[in-house]
Short mmCIF file of C-alpha atoms in Angstrom, two decimals:
data_model
loop_
_atom_site.label_atom_id
_atom_site.label_comp_id
_atom_site.label_asym_id
_atom_site.label_seq_id
_atom_site.Cartn_x
_atom_site.Cartn_y
_atom_site.Cartn_z
CA UNK A 1057 100.89 90.26 101.11
CA UNK A 1058 101.31 93.84 101.81
CA UNK A 1059 101.70 96.41 98.82
CA UNK A 1060 103.82 98.45 101.03
CA UNK A 1061 107.44 98.37 102.35
CA UNK A 1062 109.83 100.67 104.13
CA UNK A 1063 113.32 101.64 102.92
CA UNK A 1064 116.27 103.84 104.12
CA UNK A 1065 119.01 105.21 101.92
CA UNK A 1066 121.87 104.85 104.37
CA UNK A 1067 124.34 107.50 105.41
CA UNK A 1068 127.20 106.23 103.08
CA UNK A 1069 124.88 106.65 100.02
CA UNK A 1070 123.46 110.12 101.08
CA UNK A 1071 127.09 111.37 101.82
CA UNK A 1072 128.13 110.31 98.34
CA UNK A 1073 125.23 112.11 96.81
CA UNK A 1074 123.48 108.93 95.50
CA UNK A 1075 119.95 109.61 96.59
CA UNK A 1076 118.72 110.59 93.08
CA UNK A 1077 120.38 107.54 91.50
CA UNK A 1078 118.82 105.13 93.97
CA UNK A 1079 115.38 106.68 93.88
CA UNK A 1080 115.46 106.57 90.02
CA UNK A 1081 116.32 102.84 90.23
CA UNK A 1082 113.46 102.22 92.79
CA UNK A 1083 110.80 104.06 90.50
CA UNK A 1084 112.20 102.51 87.38
CA UNK A 1085 111.61 99.13 89.02
CA UNK A 1086 108.01 100.02 89.35
CA UNK A 1087 107.75 101.17 92.91
CA UNK A 1088 105.57 104.13 93.87
CA UNK A 1089 106.79 106.45 96.54
CA UNK A 1090 104.13 106.97 99.13
CA UNK A 1091 106.30 108.80 101.76
CA UNK A 1092 109.67 110.32 101.68
CA UNK A 1093 112.10 112.40 103.90
CA UNK A 1094 115.45 113.29 104.59
CA UNK A 1095 116.17 112.85 108.32
CA UNK A 1096 118.93 111.96 110.86
CA UNK A 1097 118.82 109.46 113.72
CA UNK A 1098 120.16 110.15 116.88
CA UNK A 1099 122.30 107.35 118.49
CA UNK A 1100 119.33 106.58 120.75
CA UNK A 1101 116.94 106.43 117.87
CA UNK A 1102 119.30 104.21 115.76
CA UNK A 1103 119.58 101.89 118.77
CA UNK A 1104 115.70 101.68 118.98
CA UNK A 1105 115.17 101.20 115.34
CA UNK A 1106 117.82 98.32 115.25
CA UNK A 1107 117.05 96.83 118.69
CA UNK A 1108 116.37 93.41 117.11
CA UNK A 1109 120.04 93.26 116.68
CA UNK A 1110 121.09 94.50 119.98
CA UNK A 1111 122.88 91.25 121.09
CA UNK A 1112 124.81 90.87 117.60
CA UNK A 1113 128.55 91.92 117.69
CA UNK A 1114 128.03 94.41 115.09
CA UNK A 1115 125.32 96.43 116.85
CA UNK A 1116 127.52 99.38 118.08
CA UNK A 1117 129.12 99.77 114.64
CA UNK A 1118 125.76 99.52 113.00
CA UNK A 1119 124.12 102.30 115.24
CA UNK A 1120 127.20 104.62 115.10
CA UNK A 1121 127.01 104.43 111.26
CA UNK A 1122 123.33 104.88 110.93
CA UNK A 1123 123.40 107.99 113.25
CA UNK A 1124 126.52 109.59 111.89
CA UNK A 1125 124.82 111.66 109.05
CA UNK A 1126 121.36 111.94 107.33
CA UNK A 1127 119.42 109.12 105.76
CA UNK A 1128 116.35 109.21 103.43
CA UNK A 1129 113.36 107.29 104.71
CA UNK A 1130 110.45 106.08 102.37
CA UNK A 1131 107.47 104.08 102.26
CA UNK A 1132 107.17 102.34 98.74
CA UNK A 1133 104.12 100.54 97.12
CA UNK A 1134 104.10 97.65 94.66
CA UNK A 1135 102.57 94.30 94.55
CA UNK A 1136 104.54 91.99 96.88
CA UNK A 1137 106.43 95.01 98.05
CA UNK A 1138 108.77 93.51 100.60
CA UNK A 1139 110.05 90.56 98.60
CA UNK A 1140 110.22 92.83 95.25
CA UNK A 1141 112.40 95.39 97.20
CA UNK A 1142 114.54 92.77 98.67
CA UNK A 1143 115.31 91.39 95.24
CA UNK A 1144 116.09 94.90 94.02
CA UNK A 1145 118.43 95.80 96.68
CA UNK A 1146 120.37 92.42 96.64
CA UNK A 1147 122.42 90.76 99.12
CA UNK A 1148 123.71 92.50 102.34
CA UNK A 1149 127.26 91.81 101.20
CA UNK A 1150 127.60 93.69 97.97
CA UNK A 1151 130.33 91.29 96.71
CA UNK A 1152 127.48 88.68 96.84
CA UNK A 1153 124.68 90.83 95.32
CA UNK A 1154 123.45 90.13 91.98
CA UNK A 1155 124.56 92.31 89.19
CA UNK A 1156 122.32 95.45 88.53
CA UNK A 1157 121.06 95.23 92.30
CA UNK A 1158 121.27 98.57 94.29
CA UNK A 1159 123.77 97.20 96.63
CA UNK A 1160 125.82 95.78 93.82
CA UNK A 1161 125.92 99.13 92.23
CA UNK A 1162 126.41 101.53 95.24
CA UNK A 1163 127.41 99.75 98.44
CA UNK A 1164 130.93 100.11 99.78
CA UNK A 1165 130.83 97.01 101.97
CA UNK A 1166 128.75 94.76 104.00
CA UNK A 1167 128.60 97.39 106.79
CA UNK A 1168 128.01 100.19 104.46
CA UNK A 1169 125.49 98.88 101.98
CA UNK A 1170 123.75 101.97 101.09
CA UNK A 1171 120.00 100.81 101.55
CA UNK A 1172 117.93 99.19 104.01
CA UNK A 1173 114.79 97.28 103.20
CA UNK A 1174 112.23 95.87 105.49
CA UNK A 1175 112.38 92.05 105.86
CA UNK A 1176 108.72 91.34 106.30
CA UNK A 1177 105.22 93.03 106.09
CA UNK A 1178 105.10 93.16 109.81
CA UNK A 1179 108.43 94.99 110.11
CA UNK A 1180 107.65 97.35 107.15
CA UNK A 1181 104.73 98.63 109.00
CA UNK A 1182 106.62 99.00 112.24
CA UNK A 1183 109.47 100.63 110.69
CA UNK A 1184 107.29 103.11 108.55
CA UNK A 1185 105.47 104.00 111.77
CA UNK A 1186 108.86 104.72 113.39
CA UNK A 1187 109.59 107.31 110.83
CA UNK A 1188 106.43 108.69 109.56
CA UNK A 1189 103.21 109.82 111.14
CA UNK A 1190 99.87 108.64 109.51
CA UNK A 1191 99.39 112.03 107.71
CA UNK A 1192 102.78 111.74 106.08
CA UNK A 1193 101.96 108.59 104.13
CA UNK A 1194 99.82 108.83 101.12
CA UNK A 1195 97.55 105.80 100.71
#
């Protein structure tokens, strides 16, 4: 199990000024921030990042949403980082997310669910390398 995971605070949360609240929830849960940046994905970059979903009916809506305004990308560290972060953010559908999870607290809808968290150690590495150069991540 890797000690690192990748996460993004999505456009809906950045637009509503929730970056500080979400980062506080993350650090309060014991995660260390190893890399952090405010950035904006072009539509092409969003399509590349979410290519795994390219055949899904929601792909165009997802990539338009993810490229509409800035995101905050981060690499986080904690034992069992991927599963611990997935537990912290909660279900993709905020109406099904457990009380106290980030999505239960901040998400607008299943489509605008405020945060992305890697679903595997392999994807965490791929996604972190998509957003950060090696010199930007503190190990």
